[in-house]
mmCIF file of C-alpha atoms and ligand atoms in Angstrom:
data_model
loop_
_atom_site.group_PDB
_atom_site.id
_atom_site.type_symbol
_atom_site.label_atom_id
_atom_site.label_comp_id
_atom_site.label_asym_id
_atom_site.label_seq_id
_atom_site.Cartn_x
_atom_site.Cartn_y
_atom_site.Cartn_z
ATOM 1 C CA MET A 149 32.452 -9.872 -8.182
ATOM 2 C CA SER A 150 29.366 -7.644 -8.088
ATOM 3 C CA ARG A 151 27.843 -7.269 -4.628
ATOM 4 C CA VAL A 152 24.521 -6.182 -6.107
ATOM 5 C CA LYS A 153 21.595 -8.546 -5.536
ATOM 6 C CA THR A 154 18.682 -8.117 -7.908
ATOM 7 C CA LEU A 155 15.039 -8.670 -6.986
ATOM 8 C CA GLY A 156 15.014 -11.731 -9.258
ATOM 9 C CA GLN A 157 18.054 -13.268 -7.512
ATOM 10 C CA PHE A 158 16.636 -12.481 -4.079
ATOM 11 C CA ILE A 159 13.281 -14.099 -4.907
ATOM 12 C CA ILE A 160 14.976 -17.266 -6.216
ATOM 13 C CA GLU A 161 17.209 -17.479 -3.112
ATOM 14 C CA LYS A 162 14.169 -17.171 -0.825
ATOM 15 C CA GLN A 163 12.260 -19.774 -2.800
ATOM 16 C CA ALA A 164 15.115 -22.230 -2.343
ATOM 17 C CA GLU A 165 14.501 -22.031 1.423
ATOM 18 C CA PHE A 166 11.183 -23.856 0.820
ATOM 19 C CA PRO A 167 12.077 -27.241 -0.698
ATOM 20 C CA PHE A 168 8.522 -28.073 -1.825
ATOM 21 C CA SER A 169 7.739 -24.663 -3.264
ATOM 22 C CA LYS A 170 6.840 -24.765 -6.943
ATOM 23 C CA GLY A 171 7.817 -21.149 -7.461
ATOM 24 C CA GLU A 172 4.334 -19.734 -8.166
ATOM 25 C CA LEU A 173 4.611 -16.979 -5.571
ATOM 26 C CA SER A 174 8.096 -16.123 -6.830
ATOM 27 C CA ARG A 175 6.783 -15.795 -10.373
ATOM 28 C CA LEU A 176 3.878 -13.669 -9.188
ATOM 29 C CA LEU A 177 6.243 -11.260 -7.439
ATOM 30 C CA ARG A 178 8.462 -11.195 -10.498
ATOM 31 C CA ASP A 179 5.447 -10.365 -12.721
ATOM 32 C CA ILE A 180 4.447 -7.502 -10.425
ATOM 33 C CA GLY A 181 8.048 -6.228 -10.533
ATOM 34 C CA ILE A 182 8.056 -6.234 -14.330
ATOM 35 C CA ALA A 183 4.712 -4.405 -14.610
ATOM 36 C CA SER A 184 5.859 -1.790 -12.113
ATOM 37 C CA LYS A 185 8.943 -1.039 -14.205
ATOM 38 C CA ILE A 186 6.679 -0.317 -17.184
ATOM 39 C CA VAL A 187 4.463 1.902 -15.010
ATOM 40 C CA ASN A 188 7.556 3.693 -13.684
ATOM 41 C CA ARG A 189 8.657 4.455 -17.229
ATOM 42 C CA GLU A 190 5.279 6.091 -17.956
ATOM 43 C CA VAL A 191 5.135 7.938 -14.607
ATOM 44 C CA ASN A 192 8.526 9.450 -15.448
ATOM 45 C CA LYS A 193 7.084 10.802 -18.682
ATOM 46 C CA ALA A 194 3.978 12.278 -17.013
ATOM 47 C CA GLY A 195 5.262 15.872 -17.228
ATOM 48 C CA LEU A 196 5.767 15.481 -20.955
ATOM 49 C CA ALA A 197 2.021 15.231 -21.572
ATOM 50 C CA ASP A 198 1.977 18.545 -23.424
ATOM 51 C CA ILE A 199 4.706 17.340 -25.733
ATOM 52 C CA LEU A 200 3.671 13.731 -26.140
ATOM 53 C CA GLY A 201 -0.075 14.288 -26.089
ATOM 54 C CA ASP A 202 -2.783 14.773 -23.470
ATOM 55 C CA VAL A 203 -5.169 12.117 -22.216
ATOM 56 C CA GLY A 204 -7.681 11.226 -24.928
ATOM 57 C CA GLU A 205 -5.424 12.409 -27.778
ATOM 58 C CA ILE A 206 -3.466 10.290 -30.250
ATOM 59 C CA ASN A 207 0.256 10.642 -29.497
ATOM 60 C CA ILE A 208 3.082 10.880 -32.009
ATOM 61 C CA GLN A 209 3.424 7.091 -32.121
ATOM 62 C CA GLY A 210 -0.237 6.943 -33.147
ATOM 63 C CA GLU A 211 -1.265 5.484 -29.763
ATOM 64 C CA ASN A 212 -4.216 6.596 -27.706
ATOM 65 C CA VAL A 213 -2.910 8.481 -24.634
ATOM 66 C CA LYS A 214 -4.464 7.051 -21.480
ATOM 67 C CA LYS A 215 -4.766 8.349 -17.956
ATOM 68 C CA LEU A 216 -1.892 6.913 -15.958
ATOM 69 C CA ASP A 217 -4.098 5.135 -13.440
ATOM 70 C CA VAL A 218 -5.937 3.388 -16.271
ATOM 71 C CA PHE A 219 -2.614 2.544 -17.906
ATOM 72 C CA ALA A 220 -1.186 1.183 -14.634
ATOM 73 C CA ASN A 221 -4.299 -0.935 -14.059
ATOM 74 C CA GLU A 222 -4.011 -2.438 -17.537
ATOM 75 C CA GLN A 223 -0.323 -3.227 -17.073
ATOM 76 C CA PHE A 224 -0.808 -5.079 -13.794
ATOM 77 C CA ILE A 225 -3.838 -6.977 -15.085
ATOM 78 C CA ALA A 226 -1.915 -7.995 -18.217
ATOM 79 C CA ALA A 227 1.136 -9.123 -16.217
ATOM 80 C CA LEU A 228 -0.953 -11.120 -13.750
ATOM 81 C CA SER A 229 -3.138 -12.647 -16.464
ATOM 82 C CA VAL A 230 -0.383 -14.249 -18.511
ATOM 83 C CA GLY A 231 1.691 -15.682 -15.663
ATOM 84 C CA GLY A 232 -0.722 -18.485 -14.747
ATOM 85 C CA GLU A 233 -0.239 -18.082 -10.981
ATOM 86 C CA CYS A 234 -3.241 -15.849 -10.264
ATOM 87 C CA CYS A 235 -6.903 -16.770 -10.835
ATOM 88 C CA ALA A 236 -8.514 -13.406 -9.989
ATOM 89 C CA ILE A 237 -7.647 -9.767 -9.416
ATOM 90 C CA ALA A 238 -9.435 -7.145 -7.317
ATOM 91 C CA SER A 239 -8.441 -3.625 -8.300
ATOM 92 C CA GLU A 240 -9.361 -0.179 -7.024
ATOM 93 C CA GLU A 241 -10.084 0.692 -10.648
ATOM 94 C CA ASN A 242 -12.699 -2.058 -11.179
ATOM 95 C CA GLU A 243 -16.050 -2.420 -9.460
ATOM 96 C CA HIS A 244 -15.984 -6.225 -9.697
ATOM 97 C CA ILE A 245 -13.201 -8.782 -9.540
ATOM 98 C CA ILE A 246 -11.468 -9.740 -12.774
ATOM 99 C CA THR A 247 -11.399 -13.484 -13.226
ATOM 100 C CA ILE A 248 -8.679 -14.889 -15.429
ATOM 101 C CA ASP A 249 -10.285 -17.348 -17.747
ATOM 102 C CA ASN A 250 -7.528 -19.449 -19.259
ATOM 103 C CA GLU A 251 -6.510 -23.060 -18.653
ATOM 104 C CA MET A 252 -3.392 -22.264 -16.578
ATOM 105 C CA SER A 253 -4.907 -19.539 -14.416
ATOM 106 C CA LYS A 254 -8.169 -21.316 -13.640
ATOM 107 C CA ASN A 255 -6.290 -23.669 -11.359
ATOM 108 C CA ALA A 256 -3.863 -21.075 -10.049
ATOM 109 C CA LYS A 257 -3.372 -20.900 -6.272
ATOM 110 C CA TYR A 258 -3.404 -17.167 -5.709
ATOM 111 C CA VAL A 259 -5.560 -14.050 -5.963
ATOM 112 C CA VAL A 260 -4.120 -10.524 -6.059
ATOM 113 C CA ALA A 261 -5.684 -7.305 -4.740
ATOM 114 C CA ILE A 262 -4.149 -4.137 -6.099
ATOM 115 C CA ASP A 263 -4.313 -0.373 -6.027
ATOM 116 C CA PRO A 264 -2.494 0.212 -9.326
ATOM 117 C CA LEU A 265 -1.781 3.925 -8.826
ATOM 118 C CA ASP A 266 -2.361 5.256 -5.339
ATOM 119 C CA GLY A 267 -2.276 9.010 -4.792
ATOM 120 C CA SER A 268 -3.150 9.580 -8.427
ATOM 121 C CA SER A 269 -4.243 13.179 -7.758
ATOM 122 C CA ASN A 270 -0.505 13.864 -7.375
ATOM 123 C CA ILE A 271 0.603 12.730 -10.837
ATOM 124 C CA ASP A 272 0.075 16.057 -12.541
ATOM 125 C CA VAL A 273 2.164 17.905 -9.960
ATOM 126 C CA ASN A 274 5.246 15.666 -10.045
ATOM 127 C CA VAL A 275 4.745 14.236 -6.570
ATOM 128 C CA SER A 276 5.466 10.581 -5.803
ATOM 129 C CA VAL A 277 2.712 8.042 -6.387
ATOM 130 C CA GLY A 278 2.672 4.313 -5.735
ATOM 131 C CA THR A 279 1.251 0.861 -6.349
ATOM 132 C CA ILE A 280 0.032 -1.307 -3.458
ATOM 133 C CA PHE A 281 -0.543 -5.050 -3.749
ATOM 134 C CA SER A 282 -1.670 -7.927 -1.590
ATOM 135 C CA ILE A 283 -1.563 -11.661 -2.341
ATOM 136 C CA TYR A 284 -3.847 -14.320 -0.830
ATOM 137 C CA ARG A 285 -4.120 -18.045 -1.337
ATOM 138 C CA ARG A 286 -7.539 -18.688 -2.917
ATOM 139 C CA THR A 287 -10.174 -20.340 -0.716
ATOM 140 C CA SER A 288 -12.239 -21.716 -3.615
ATOM 141 C CA LEU A 289 -11.001 -25.092 -4.794
ATOM 142 C CA ALA A 290 -10.549 -24.571 -8.526
ATOM 143 C CA GLY A 291 -12.063 -22.901 -11.563
ATOM 144 C CA LEU A 292 -12.625 -19.155 -11.737
ATOM 145 C CA GLY A 293 -11.754 -17.051 -8.688
ATOM 146 C CA THR A 294 -14.630 -15.703 -6.561
ATOM 147 C CA ASN A 295 -15.354 -12.708 -4.344
ATOM 148 C CA GLU A 296 -15.024 -14.988 -1.321
ATOM 149 C CA ASP A 297 -11.388 -15.605 -2.238
ATOM 150 C CA PHE A 298 -10.829 -11.964 -1.312
ATOM 151 C CA PHE A 299 -12.994 -11.927 1.797
ATOM 152 C CA GLN A 300 -10.185 -13.071 4.071
ATOM 153 C CA ARG A 301 -8.667 -11.256 6.982
ATOM 154 C CA GLY A 302 -5.384 -9.435 6.430
ATOM 155 C CA THR A 303 -3.692 -11.999 8.663
ATOM 156 C CA GLU A 304 -4.137 -14.501 5.804
ATOM 157 C CA GLN A 305 -1.997 -12.495 3.383
ATOM 158 C CA VAL A 306 0.792 -14.526 1.819
ATOM 159 C CA ALA A 307 2.682 -11.482 0.586
ATOM 160 C CA ALA A 308 2.159 -7.748 0.279
ATOM 161 C CA GLY A 309 4.126 -4.833 -1.005
ATOM 162 C CA TYR A 310 4.213 -1.424 -2.558
ATOM 163 C CA VAL A 311 6.133 0.305 -5.286
ATOM 164 C CA ILE A 312 6.932 3.979 -4.853
ATOM 165 C CA TYR A 313 7.497 6.005 -7.998
ATOM 166 C CA GLY A 314 9.557 8.720 -6.370
ATOM 167 C CA SER A 315 12.890 10.437 -6.838
ATOM 168 C CA SER A 316 13.950 6.846 -7.319
ATOM 169 C CA CYS A 317 11.636 3.893 -7.863
ATOM 170 C CA MET A 318 11.519 1.366 -5.037
ATOM 171 C CA MET A 319 9.713 -1.893 -4.410
ATOM 172 C CA VAL A 320 9.169 -2.885 -0.771
ATOM 173 C CA TYR A 321 7.589 -6.223 0.063
ATOM 174 C CA THR A 322 7.104 -8.868 2.692
ATOM 175 C CA THR A 323 6.191 -12.534 2.660
ATOM 176 C CA GLY A 324 5.897 -12.560 6.446
ATOM 177 C CA LYS A 325 9.606 -12.888 7.143
ATOM 178 C CA GLY A 326 10.592 -9.261 7.456
ATOM 179 C CA VAL A 327 10.485 -6.456 4.938
ATOM 180 C CA ASN A 328 12.976 -5.885 2.147
ATOM 181 C CA GLY A 329 13.333 -2.880 -0.133
ATOM 182 C CA PHE A 330 14.723 -2.817 -3.668
ATOM 183 C CA THR A 331 15.706 0.303 -5.595
ATOM 184 C CA LEU A 332 15.438 0.373 -9.371
ATOM 185 C CA ASP A 333 18.805 0.957 -11.007
ATOM 186 C CA PRO A 334 17.727 2.545 -14.302
ATOM 187 C CA SER A 335 21.126 1.862 -15.885
ATOM 188 C CA ILE A 336 20.536 -1.915 -15.756
ATOM 189 C CA GLY A 337 16.731 -1.884 -15.474
ATOM 190 C CA GLU A 338 16.760 -4.031 -12.332
ATOM 191 C CA PHE A 339 15.430 -3.626 -8.806
ATOM 192 C CA CYS A 340 18.472 -4.106 -6.524
ATOM 193 C CA LEU A 341 18.357 -4.962 -2.829
ATOM 194 C CA SER A 342 19.071 -1.628 -1.115
ATOM 195 C CA HIS A 343 17.137 -1.892 2.177
ATOM 196 C CA PRO A 344 17.460 -5.414 3.649
ATOM 197 C CA GLN A 345 15.364 -6.272 6.716
ATOM 198 C CA MET A 346 13.760 -2.855 7.153
ATOM 199 C CA LYS A 347 12.754 -1.849 10.675
ATOM 200 C CA THR A 348 10.718 1.187 11.672
ATOM 201 C CA PRO A 349 11.546 3.078 14.896
ATOM 202 C CA LYS A 350 9.183 2.353 17.816
ATOM 203 C CA MET A 351 8.896 6.054 18.541
ATOM 204 C CA ALA A 352 9.464 9.117 16.398
ATOM 205 C CA LYS A 353 8.309 12.708 16.007
ATOM 206 C CA THR A 354 6.376 12.899 12.747
ATOM 207 C CA TYR A 355 2.599 12.780 12.395
ATOM 208 C CA SER A 356 0.869 12.642 9.023
ATOM 209 C CA ILE A 357 -2.792 13.529 8.601
ATOM 210 C CA ASN A 358 -4.920 15.784 6.398
ATOM 211 C CA GLU A 359 -5.564 18.483 8.996
ATOM 212 C CA GLY A 360 -7.921 20.249 6.595
ATOM 213 C CA ASN A 361 -10.525 17.774 7.839
ATOM 214 C CA TYR A 362 -9.822 18.656 11.496
ATOM 215 C CA VAL A 363 -13.270 19.891 12.499
ATOM 216 C CA HIS A 364 -14.822 16.568 11.485
ATOM 217 C CA PHE A 365 -12.283 14.297 13.190
ATOM 218 C CA PRO A 366 -13.367 12.152 16.149
ATOM 219 C CA GLU A 367 -12.596 13.815 19.475
ATOM 220 C CA GLY A 368 -9.793 11.315 20.208
ATOM 221 C CA VAL A 369 -7.936 12.311 17.020
ATOM 222 C CA LYS A 370 -8.334 16.023 17.791
ATOM 223 C CA LYS A 371 -6.937 15.524 21.271
ATOM 224 C CA TYR A 372 -4.052 13.372 19.969
ATOM 225 C CA ILE A 373 -3.141 16.043 17.387
ATOM 226 C CA LYS A 374 -3.090 18.658 20.166
ATOM 227 C CA TYR A 375 -0.830 16.317 22.179
ATOM 228 C CA CYS A 376 1.532 16.112 19.160
ATOM 229 C CA GLN A 377 1.643 19.917 18.994
ATOM 230 C CA GLU A 378 2.286 20.625 22.681
ATOM 231 C CA GLU A 379 5.731 21.679 23.912
ATOM 232 C CA ASP A 380 7.414 19.056 26.095
ATOM 233 C CA ASP A 381 11.182 18.545 26.166
ATOM 234 C CA ALA A 382 11.006 15.147 27.858
ATOM 235 C CA THR A 383 9.004 13.626 24.991
ATOM 236 C CA ASN A 384 10.578 15.694 22.222
ATOM 237 C CA ARG A 385 7.362 17.538 21.418
ATOM 238 C CA PRO A 386 6.093 19.306 19.425
ATOM 239 C CA TYR A 387 6.294 16.709 16.658
ATOM 240 C CA SER A 388 6.589 17.656 12.992
ATOM 241 C CA SER A 389 3.645 17.421 10.635
ATOM 242 C CA ARG A 390 4.401 15.839 7.234
ATOM 243 C CA TYR A 391 1.585 15.027 4.805
ATOM 244 C CA ILE A 392 1.832 14.943 1.050
ATOM 245 C CA GLY A 393 -1.484 13.231 0.262
ATOM 246 C CA SER A 394 0.124 10.255 -1.440
ATOM 247 C CA GLY A 395 -0.327 7.394 0.998
ATOM 248 C CA VAL A 396 2.590 5.290 -0.249
ATOM 249 C CA ALA A 397 4.982 8.260 -0.086
ATOM 250 C CA ASP A 398 3.825 9.343 3.394
ATOM 251 C CA ILE A 399 3.985 5.791 4.712
ATOM 252 C CA HIS A 400 7.326 5.010 3.049
ATOM 253 C CA ARG A 401 8.885 8.084 4.686
ATOM 254 C CA ASN A 402 7.411 7.167 8.050
ATOM 255 C CA LEU A 403 8.553 3.543 7.672
ATOM 256 C CA LEU A 404 12.135 4.713 7.182
ATOM 257 C CA THR A 405 12.299 7.502 9.737
ATOM 258 C CA GLY A 406 9.411 6.670 12.070
ATOM 259 C CA GLY A 407 6.088 8.399 12.537
ATOM 260 C CA ILE A 408 2.341 7.879 12.476
ATOM 261 C CA TYR A 409 0.019 8.105 9.459
ATOM 262 C CA MET A 410 -3.675 8.646 10.219
ATOM 263 C CA TYR A 411 -6.755 8.679 8.016
ATOM 264 C CA PRO A 412 -9.666 8.710 10.471
ATOM 265 C CA THR A 413 -13.369 9.091 9.801
ATOM 266 C CA THR A 414 -14.481 12.487 8.480
ATOM 267 C CA ALA A 415 -17.809 14.045 7.479
ATOM 268 C CA LYS A 416 -17.082 13.239 3.825
ATOM 269 C CA SER A 417 -15.847 9.727 4.626
ATOM 270 C CA PRO A 418 -17.812 8.540 7.678
ATOM 271 C CA LYS A 419 -16.256 5.052 7.420
ATOM 272 C CA GLY A 420 -12.792 6.367 6.622
ATOM 273 C CA LYS A 421 -11.481 6.937 3.104
ATOM 274 C CA LEU A 422 -8.964 4.165 2.580
ATOM 275 C CA ARG A 423 -9.840 0.674 1.383
ATOM 276 C CA LEU A 424 -9.211 -2.339 3.577
ATOM 277 C CA LEU A 425 -8.434 -4.906 0.891
ATOM 278 C CA TYR A 426 -5.823 -3.268 -1.308
ATOM 279 C CA GLU A 427 -4.614 -0.294 0.746
ATOM 280 C CA CYS A 428 -4.842 -0.867 4.505
ATOM 281 C CA ASN A 429 -4.217 -4.622 4.831
ATOM 282 C CA PRO A 430 -1.077 -4.734 2.683
ATOM 283 C CA LEU A 431 0.335 -1.587 4.311
ATOM 284 C CA ALA A 432 -0.518 -3.045 7.740
ATOM 285 C CA PHE A 433 1.269 -6.319 6.903
ATOM 286 C CA ILE A 434 4.393 -4.408 5.852
ATOM 287 C CA ILE A 435 4.453 -2.081 8.858
ATOM 288 C CA GLU A 436 3.909 -4.957 11.304
ATOM 289 C CA GLN A 437 6.713 -6.930 9.691
ATOM 290 C CA ALA A 438 8.910 -3.851 10.126
ATOM 291 C CA GLY A 439 8.043 -3.727 13.844
ATOM 292 C CA GLY A 440 5.252 -1.136 13.668
ATOM 293 C CA LYS A 441 1.491 -1.310 14.167
ATOM 294 C CA ALA A 442 -1.721 -0.622 12.246
ATOM 295 C CA THR A 443 -5.196 -0.194 13.732
ATOM 296 C CA ASP A 444 -8.534 1.366 12.882
ATOM 297 C CA GLY A 445 -8.190 3.414 16.066
ATOM 298 C CA THR A 446 -8.950 0.496 18.356
ATOM 299 C CA LYS A 447 -8.775 -2.825 16.498
ATOM 300 C CA ARG A 448 -5.854 -4.356 14.595
ATOM 301 C CA ILE A 449 -6.371 -3.735 10.859
ATOM 302 C CA MET A 450 -5.341 -7.247 9.835
ATOM 303 C CA GLU A 451 -8.028 -8.805 12.069
ATOM 304 C CA LEU A 452 -10.944 -6.811 10.631
ATOM 305 C CA ASP A 453 -13.648 -8.812 8.860
ATOM 306 C CA ILE A 454 -14.253 -7.990 5.229
ATOM 307 C CA SER A 455 -17.450 -8.468 3.256
ATOM 308 C CA GLU A 456 -17.082 -5.940 0.422
ATOM 309 C CA LEU A 457 -14.310 -5.568 -2.141
ATOM 310 C CA HIS A 458 -14.096 -1.811 -1.735
ATOM 311 C CA GLN A 459 -14.767 -1.705 2.012
ATOM 312 C CA ARG A 460 -13.343 1.335 3.782
ATOM 313 C CA THR A 461 -11.777 1.694 7.204
ATOM 314 C CA PRO A 462 -10.113 4.386 9.289
ATOM 315 C CA LEU A 463 -6.341 3.819 9.491
ATOM 316 C CA PHE A 464 -3.718 4.577 12.148
ATOM 317 C CA LEU A 465 -0.380 3.146 11.041
ATOM 318 C CA GLY A 466 3.272 3.534 11.960
ATOM 319 C CA SER A 467 5.647 3.517 14.924
ATOM 320 C CA SER A 468 4.189 1.190 17.547
ATOM 321 C CA GLU A 469 4.328 3.551 20.528
ATOM 322 C CA MET A 470 2.707 6.357 18.526
ATOM 323 C CA VAL A 471 -0.105 4.116 17.270
ATOM 324 C CA ASP A 472 -0.655 2.902 20.863
ATOM 325 C CA MET A 473 -0.831 6.480 22.126
ATOM 326 C CA ALA A 474 -3.311 7.502 19.400
ATOM 327 C CA GLY A 475 -5.370 4.411 20.331
ATOM 328 C CA GLU A 476 -5.424 5.487 23.985
ATOM 329 C CA TYR A 477 -6.829 8.868 22.964
ATOM 330 C CA MET A 478 -9.405 7.151 20.762
ATOM 331 C CA ASN A 479 -10.505 4.965 23.676
ATOM 332 C CA THR A 480 -10.600 7.769 26.194
ATOM 333 C CA TYR A 481 -12.764 10.022 24.017
ATOM 334 C CA ALA A 482 -14.782 7.277 22.304
ATOM 335 C CA GLU A 483 -18.088 8.522 23.689
ATOM 336 C CA VAL A 484 -17.544 12.235 23.009
ATOM 337 C CA PRO A 485 -19.522 13.389 19.937
ATOM 338 C CA THR A 486 -17.538 15.229 17.240
ATOM 339 C CA LYS A 487 -18.089 18.938 17.484
ATOM 340 C CA ASN A 488 -16.987 21.569 14.967
ATOM 341 C CA ASP A 489 -14.436 23.645 16.859
HETATM 342 P P1 AHM B 724 -6.604 7.208 -4.040
HETATM 343 O O1 AHM B 724 -6.460 5.709 -3.958
HETATM 344 O O2 AHM B 724 -7.876 7.635 -4.680
HETATM 345 O O3 AHM B 724 -5.394 7.848 -4.628
HETATM 346 O O4 AHM B 724 -6.774 7.711 -2.513
HETATM 347 C C1 AHM B 724 -5.865 7.312 -1.549
HETATM 348 C C2 AHM B 724 -5.064 8.485 -1.121
HETATM 349 C C3 AHM B 724 -3.873 8.139 -0.283
HETATM 350 O O5 AHM B 724 -2.782 7.843 -1.090
HETATM 351 C C4 AHM B 724 -3.662 9.417 0.474
HETATM 352 O O6 AHM B 724 -2.980 9.247 1.676
HETATM 353 C C5 AHM B 724 -5.055 9.906 0.689
HETATM 354 O O7 AHM B 724 -5.867 9.301 -0.297
HETATM 355 C C6 AHM B 724 -5.145 11.384 0.540
HETATM 356 O O8 AHM B 724 -6.461 11.780 0.733
HETATM 357 P P2 AHM B 724 -6.829 13.295 1.057
HETATM 358 O O9 AHM B 724 -6.558 14.059 -0.202
HETATM 359 O O10 AHM B 724 -8.276 13.251 1.430
HETATM 360 O O11 AHM B 724 -5.946 13.753 2.199
HETATM 361 MG MG1 MG B 725 -5.633 4.293 -3.479
#
């Protein structure tokens, strides 16, 4: 008897726990899993661009070679459009929502927000990238999905997850009952349950932030970084700095081993860089379900109001005691103006 449990089997088992469930959410998760396998296949070929053809060229199969983030966006939109469970998609790649105008989807229950390829500046250098997704129940009654369907707090998420295209490909998701991770076994083409009920340590010694922006950070962040760097045996400091610039990869590492990821306000991004709808809320849902925390420095990410699809927010996410400590620094130095030191 095989002890391997595939993503498909796991989803069906979970669905059976809800006797009145019609399986729409299960099918939606399955569709996202299928699209991510196709994206993974292309990400794995990224280094072969010179052989297979550069972006904009016609490759040896006679196909137009597309940028991977465009390709990923198209794959997820296609997968979500045919399933009939989703009536609208909000994507980082599209200014406006994409409504799915067919008979089945018009009355679908769910909307999906997605960052199809996060960390895309890392593709050309063979560093892990990821997909982030978030699923809400629509608030409009029927017909085409609307912007308002997406203007819900993160606490209303029905499910959220990410896929990391790394040294192995993993899908990590939650439906609000813990977090489970599945690793793609390329030999059978299936995501297999490898990390059941993931928990993140409450305290750790890794901080992740783009310190190149240091001079423009709020005073509280500067002081917290200095705290992380001080020598103190009792609290295991100095901490280690780990930042690769691919949010899913940095956050996945910190989820497994503990740590804090920060993207505060900077001069270039005075409201923060990351997007609330399809980056921060889903990542916050996952980290909270794993026992961690996510704030904008003071307020819980999942309780922030949203009025724009591409709204940005600062993000402090990870081990609960580290996020609390960073929040204390933010509070203490809230009134101090940022100075270039
Ligand atoms: P993207 O969605 O355009 O890829 O931007 C999001 C990414 C995150 O994955 C990453 O943590 C961050 O932006 C890196 O930004 P920076 O290069 O400013 O440090
Ligand atoms: Mg992104």
